[in-house]
Amino acid sequence: MAIELNSQRMENIPITKIGVIGLPNSGKTQVYNYLTGTYNVVANSLLTTIEYKKTLCEIDGHACEITDTPGLHELYVQSHEEASTREYILSENPDIIIMCMDSTRLKQSLNLAIDLLELGKPLIIALNALDETNRRGIWLDSKKLLHFLRVPVIETIALNGQGIDELKEALFKTRGIKFEFQYDQTIEDGITQIMDRLPANIQNQRKIATLVLMNDSYILDYLIRVNEISQTDIEEINTCVKKTQQNFPGNINRVINTRRSQWVDDIANEVIQKQNIRPYEVEKTIARLCRKPSTGIPILLLIVYIMYLAVVNLANVLASWMDETLWVPISNVINSFISPGFFNDFLIGDYGILSLGLANAFITVLPILSVFFIIYNTLEDIGYIPNLCILTKRLFEKVGLSGASVMPLVLGFGCKTMATLTTKSLTSKRERYIAIYLIAFAIPCAAQMGLNISILGRMGFQAFAITFFVLSIAEISAGMILNLLLKREEKGDFIQELPPIRLPVPKAVLVKTYYRLIWFLEEALPVFIYAAVAMFILDKTGLLMASKIFLSPVIEGWLGLPLEMVDALILCMARHEAAAGLIIKLIQQDMLNWVQCIVAVTITTMFIPCFANIVAMAKELGVFKTIIMTICINASAFFLAGCLNWALILIF
Amino acid sequence: MIKATEKEEYLEKLWNMKENNADDINQLTSAMNSDSNSSVIQEMLVENLIIINNDKVAFTDTGEEKARKIIRAHRLAERLIFDALGGDYESGACEFEHIVNSELVDSICILLGHPRECPHGRPIPEGDCCKSAVKTAECAVMPLTEMEPQQSSRVAYVNGYQKESRLNKIDDLQIRSGVMIRMEQKKPAIVIQCEGADIALDDNVASDIYVWKECTRYRSKFEDSDIKAPDCVPPKRFGFMRRARFGRKACNQGCNNG
């Protein structure tokens, strides 16, 4: 009843739609988090938000639906992801737009501001990253900006939440203004002609007509899909466009863009004040050192080594301490109450829901992940990871990938699912295919990386080095083979913005780590427990033993692993982290030696990608291709791990 | 006798029509809107510059060659006036095309580093100098790829006819005529700084972006802004012309600051 009442009440209350829009990496999600009181991952990187998120909340007594959007450069879009953000703006019609203006990139931001102003919607500007601009010796006069744009301009520092209260206060006072560029008469005529052919009920007609005239590749598709314009109308519009382009001496896009840039330059010249002496920018030097091969590779190796040391010396110690102080007493208590038998097995046996489910998640995996995530999140907030794509570009180019697809691959070290979704930004189909395959194949995601280090750390640094060397060789050769197999296409252009190097804020890193761990538990804990139950049933019914006997030629013969690894591989299908816990247990029971440990980690890293990743792949490629890809990945995983096993036995 | 310039205007218009895949004689005459339409066309036919077939008009080889020269002169002139002098390119260029000879046009082309298109974005027909890619000391621009790390310079123009999406992407990032950019590093990929953002580019994209040599300097303690550029004369203030008249002395004094 209460729920019904609530929903009825919600229907009666007018909901204000608010869209947060801005350039990539301009702090949209940070502002969104402050406004809604929720948490979404924020990082000093592009492509952090790839799908828009909505939250209902209350601001200033109004019910609001706030939407966080992926980054956008202008309404004239180049890629599929930008097109989806534009579609949100054009079709969902937010009542108020909050624009995050990155003050370090004022001109780029103003270029987007023109588009948002032209929509005539109430607009409010959050002038972000002012502290950073000041550090670069640049001052912005926000009053002058207000004077030129005629919409509220609020100075904010999203990192620590400064200015958010003022933003909330001003939010409902802002009004839409009329803002239009007048172009040459020929262009104006063309725009009017196209507007006449658009259905009368759609909004932002002038903007849409201008986009059509500029030959935007996604706008006609949008008109057909969303506004259901008939084919004949589209043809008429196309003839209009052609005629205008013929009548106009020159390139219409150029003329419109020049007009816009003049406006941007005029404002920027008034607003920006630079000091004469340029401050020495440590960040720039660091970024350069990270990107140059001669210094970048040692830095990368150093970072990996630090990660290794931290996980081995901190996380592993923490995990074993928790095991002793928490798990041992609990299992003792259970043992004293329940005598060995079915229920004892069900709770704390080899496949018990407490031992393989809860303890595995909380006591084995969680400490390792928390230490690893702190390091990874720090790197992410520094902005190191996107800069890696410059360092590794040459390598990936040899594999047949253009520079543009290196970014998704590098992001794969964070979360493979997200990285798979970012391949949307690649124009070439072939590159997308290669990138998606390589992401799913031998790249360990952040959680897997942490656990791999923890497992291999027990065997010494050499094991770790060998495994990652083998994984990178596998990755590179997979890329080379795909490169030979797939038909050649024209390479996409590589024009990539890089985030600035920033000093990470400890609080932000800790908050992010906290949320990542909570999300891990929310997502993985049920999976861990279900998997434990499933394993328990398989074990009790004898199916597990049967499958072990069936698989023994492959596992024992080819891979040289103990039969218990079958458990790990089955768990791998549910969740990679669960398998890692089992491998650690096998090591503790001395059932895996040095070579076996390397083979086990290699195969679990390459074996079937996690479920979320498969779903993302299906979304990008279609079900059929995904199935083929998964089979290929698994087959090559078994093949390569077996080869590795024999090679290691021969060498050592 | 019809003036030569009038015929040249016709040839120019026809070339523009051809670029838009139009060849209707009526479109040509109505576009010119002149009283002496028929007589000009007649004379052009006599001089074997064009042929008309069923209201379709086409160039003869001689006509095409002539039109090509005119268009080349016109668009190069626009480029020169737009980039170097920052002026209203249309009015000047129209007079220009009828005066200059082809040697002069070639030297402008070399000076500007063989630009591929006019400020409107239309292609500039290639001359002999472009085919042999003549590079002489007078060349005032260079592709971004030739900049040294830590150098700053001002963008002269961006080539990119028929690469609309690339051009728009570059434009989104505010890389366009007149902005200062700084080369951060060249290997493994080119990274430049432009308007506060670090941007990584492929070599093939970077080679389409041309910068002024005169503005190139190493990073000094001065910020590379429009205001703080006492050592770099912005092309808009006829800096280019002054240099042409007084030699490179005036420029060198300022440029070698770093």
CSV table of C-alpha atoms in Angstrom, one decimal, chain A residues 65-208:
chain,number,residue,atom,x,y,z
A,65,GLU,CA,16.0,13.3,-11.9
A,66,ILE,CA,19.7,13.8,-12.5
A,67,THR,CA,21.4,12.2,-15.4
A,68,ASP,CA,25.2,11.7,-15.7
A,69,THR,CA,26.3,11.5,-19.3
A,70,PRO,CA,29.5,10.4,-21.2
A,71,GLY,CA,31.8,13.2,-22.4
A,72,LEU,CA,30.9,15.2,-25.4
A,73,HIS,CA,32.9,17.7,-27.5
A,74,GLU,CA,30.1,19.4,-29.4
A,75,LEU,CA,26.6,18.5,-30.7
A,76,TYR,CA,28.1,17.7,-34.1
A,77,VAL,CA,29.3,14.2,-33.3
A,78,GLN,CA,31.9,11.9,-34.6
A,79,SER,CA,31.3,8.6,-32.8
A,80,HIS,CA,28.6,6.4,-31.7
A,81,GLU,CA,29.1,7.1,-28.0
A,82,GLU,CA,28.9,10.9,-28.5
A,83,ALA,CA,25.8,10.3,-30.6
A,84,SER,CA,24.1,8.6,-27.7
A,85,THR,CA,24.8,11.5,-25.4
A,86,ARG,CA,23.4,13.9,-28.0
A,87,GLU,CA,20.4,11.7,-28.3
A,88,TYR,CA,19.8,12.1,-24.6
A,89,ILE,CA,19.9,15.9,-24.9
A,90,LEU,CA,17.7,16.1,-28.0
A,91,SER,CA,15.1,13.5,-27.2
A,92,GLU,CA,14.8,13.4,-23.4
A,93,ASN,CA,14.8,17.1,-23.2
A,94,PRO,CA,16.3,17.9,-19.8
A,95,ASP,CA,14.6,20.8,-18.1
A,96,ILE,CA,17.9,22.2,-16.8
A,97,ILE,CA,21.4,21.5,-18.1
A,98,ILE,CA,24.4,21.7,-15.8
A,99,MET,CA,27.5,22.1,-17.9
A,100,CYS,CA,30.8,21.1,-16.4
A,101,MET,CA,33.3,23.5,-17.9
A,102,ASP,CA,36.8,22.4,-17.5
A,103,SER,CA,38.6,25.7,-16.9
A,104,THR,CA,42.0,24.3,-18.0
A,105,ARG,CA,40.4,23.7,-21.4
A,106,LEU,CA,38.2,26.9,-21.6
A,107,LYS,CA,38.1,27.2,-25.4
A,108,GLN,CA,37.1,23.6,-25.9
A,109,SER,CA,34.4,24.0,-23.3
A,110,LEU,CA,33.1,27.2,-24.8
A,111,ASN,CA,32.8,25.5,-28.1
A,112,LEU,CA,30.4,23.0,-26.4
A,113,ALA,CA,28.7,25.8,-24.5
A,114,ILE,CA,27.6,27.4,-27.8
A,115,ASP,CA,25.7,24.3,-28.7
A,116,LEU,CA,24.0,24.1,-25.3
A,117,LEU,CA,23.2,27.8,-25.4
A,118,GLU,CA,21.6,27.4,-28.8
A,119,LEU,CA,19.2,24.9,-27.4
A,120,GLY,CA,17.7,27.7,-25.4
A,121,LYS,CA,17.3,25.5,-22.3
A,122,PRO,CA,18.0,26.8,-18.8
A,123,LEU,CA,21.7,26.3,-18.5
A,124,ILE,CA,24.0,26.6,-15.5
A,125,ILE,CA,27.8,26.5,-15.8
A,126,ALA,CA,30.0,24.8,-13.2
A,127,LEU,CA,33.4,26.3,-13.8
A,128,ASN,CA,35.5,23.4,-12.7
A,129,ALA,CA,39.2,22.7,-11.9
A,130,LEU,CA,39.9,26.3,-11.1
A,131,ASP,CA,42.6,25.4,-8.6
A,132,GLU,CA,44.5,23.6,-11.3
A,133,THR,CA,44.2,26.5,-13.7
A,134,ASN,CA,45.5,28.9,-11.0
A,135,ARG,CA,48.5,26.6,-10.5
A,136,ARG,CA,49.3,26.9,-14.2
A,137,GLY,CA,49.4,30.7,-13.8
A,138,ILE,CA,46.1,31.3,-15.5
A,139,TRP,CA,43.2,33.3,-14.0
A,140,LEU,CA,39.7,33.2,-15.3
A,141,ASP,CA,37.3,36.1,-14.7
A,142,SER,CA,34.1,34.3,-14.0
A,143,LYS,CA,32.1,37.6,-13.8
A,144,LYS,CA,33.1,38.4,-17.4
A,145,LEU,CA,32.2,34.9,-18.4
A,146,LEU,CA,28.8,35.5,-16.9
A,147,HIS,CA,28.5,38.7,-18.7
A,148,PHE,CA,29.2,37.1,-22.1
A,149,LEU,CA,27.2,33.9,-21.7
A,150,ARG,CA,24.3,35.5,-19.7
A,151,VAL,CA,23.8,32.3,-17.7
A,152,PRO,CA,24.9,31.6,-14.1
A,153,VAL,CA,28.6,30.7,-13.8
A,154,ILE,CA,29.5,29.0,-10.5
A,155,GLU,CA,33.1,28.5,-9.6
A,156,THR,CA,33.6,24.9,-8.4
A,157,ILE,CA,36.4,22.6,-7.4
A,158,ALA,CA,34.7,19.2,-7.9
A,159,LEU,CA,37.5,17.3,-6.3
A,160,ASN,CA,36.6,18.6,-2.8
A,161,GLY,CA,33.1,19.7,-3.4
A,162,GLN,CA,33.6,23.4,-3.3
A,163,GLY,CA,30.9,25.4,-4.9
A,164,ILE,CA,28.3,22.6,-4.9
A,165,ASP,CA,26.0,24.4,-2.5
A,166,GLU,CA,26.1,27.6,-4.6
A,167,LEU,CA,25.4,25.4,-7.6
A,168,LYS,CA,22.3,23.9,-5.9
A,169,GLU,CA,21.1,27.3,-4.9
A,170,ALA,CA,21.4,28.8,-8.4
A,171,LEU,CA,20.0,25.7,-10.1
A,172,PHE,CA,16.4,26.6,-10.1
A,173,LYS,CA,16.9,30.3,-10.7
A,174,THR,CA,18.5,29.9,-14.1
A,175,ARG,CA,16.4,30.6,-17.2
A,176,GLY,CA,16.9,29.7,-20.8
A,177,ILE,CA,18.1,32.5,-23.1
A,178,LYS,CA,17.7,33.1,-26.8
A,179,PHE,CA,21.1,32.6,-28.4
A,180,GLU,CA,21.5,32.2,-32.2
A,181,PHE,CA,24.2,32.6,-34.6
A,182,GLN,CA,23.3,34.3,-37.9
A,183,TYR,CA,25.2,32.8,-40.8
A,184,ASP,CA,25.5,33.8,-44.5
A,185,GLN,CA,22.2,34.2,-46.3
A,186,THR,CA,22.6,31.0,-48.4
A,187,ILE,CA,23.2,28.9,-45.2
A,188,GLU,CA,20.3,30.6,-43.4
A,189,ASP,CA,18.0,29.8,-46.4
A,190,GLY,CA,19.1,26.2,-46.3
A,191,ILE,CA,18.4,26.0,-42.6
A,192,THR,CA,14.9,27.4,-43.0
A,193,GLN,CA,14.2,25.1,-45.9
A,194,ILE,CA,15.2,22.0,-43.8
A,195,MET,CA,13.3,23.3,-40.8
A,196,ASP,CA,10.1,23.5,-42.9
A,197,ARG,CA,10.5,19.8,-43.7
A,198,LEU,CA,11.0,18.7,-40.1
A,199,PRO,CA,7.9,17.7,-38.2
A,200,ALA,CA,6.4,20.6,-36.3
A,201,ASN,CA,6.3,18.9,-33.0
A,202,ILE,CA,10.0,18.3,-32.5
A,203,GLN,CA,12.1,20.6,-30.4
A,204,ASN,CA,15.4,22.2,-31.2
A,205,GLN,CA,14.5,22.5,-34.9
A,206,ARG,CA,17.1,25.0,-35.8
A,207,LYS,CA,19.9,23.1,-34.2
A,208,ILE,CA,18.8,19.8,-35.8
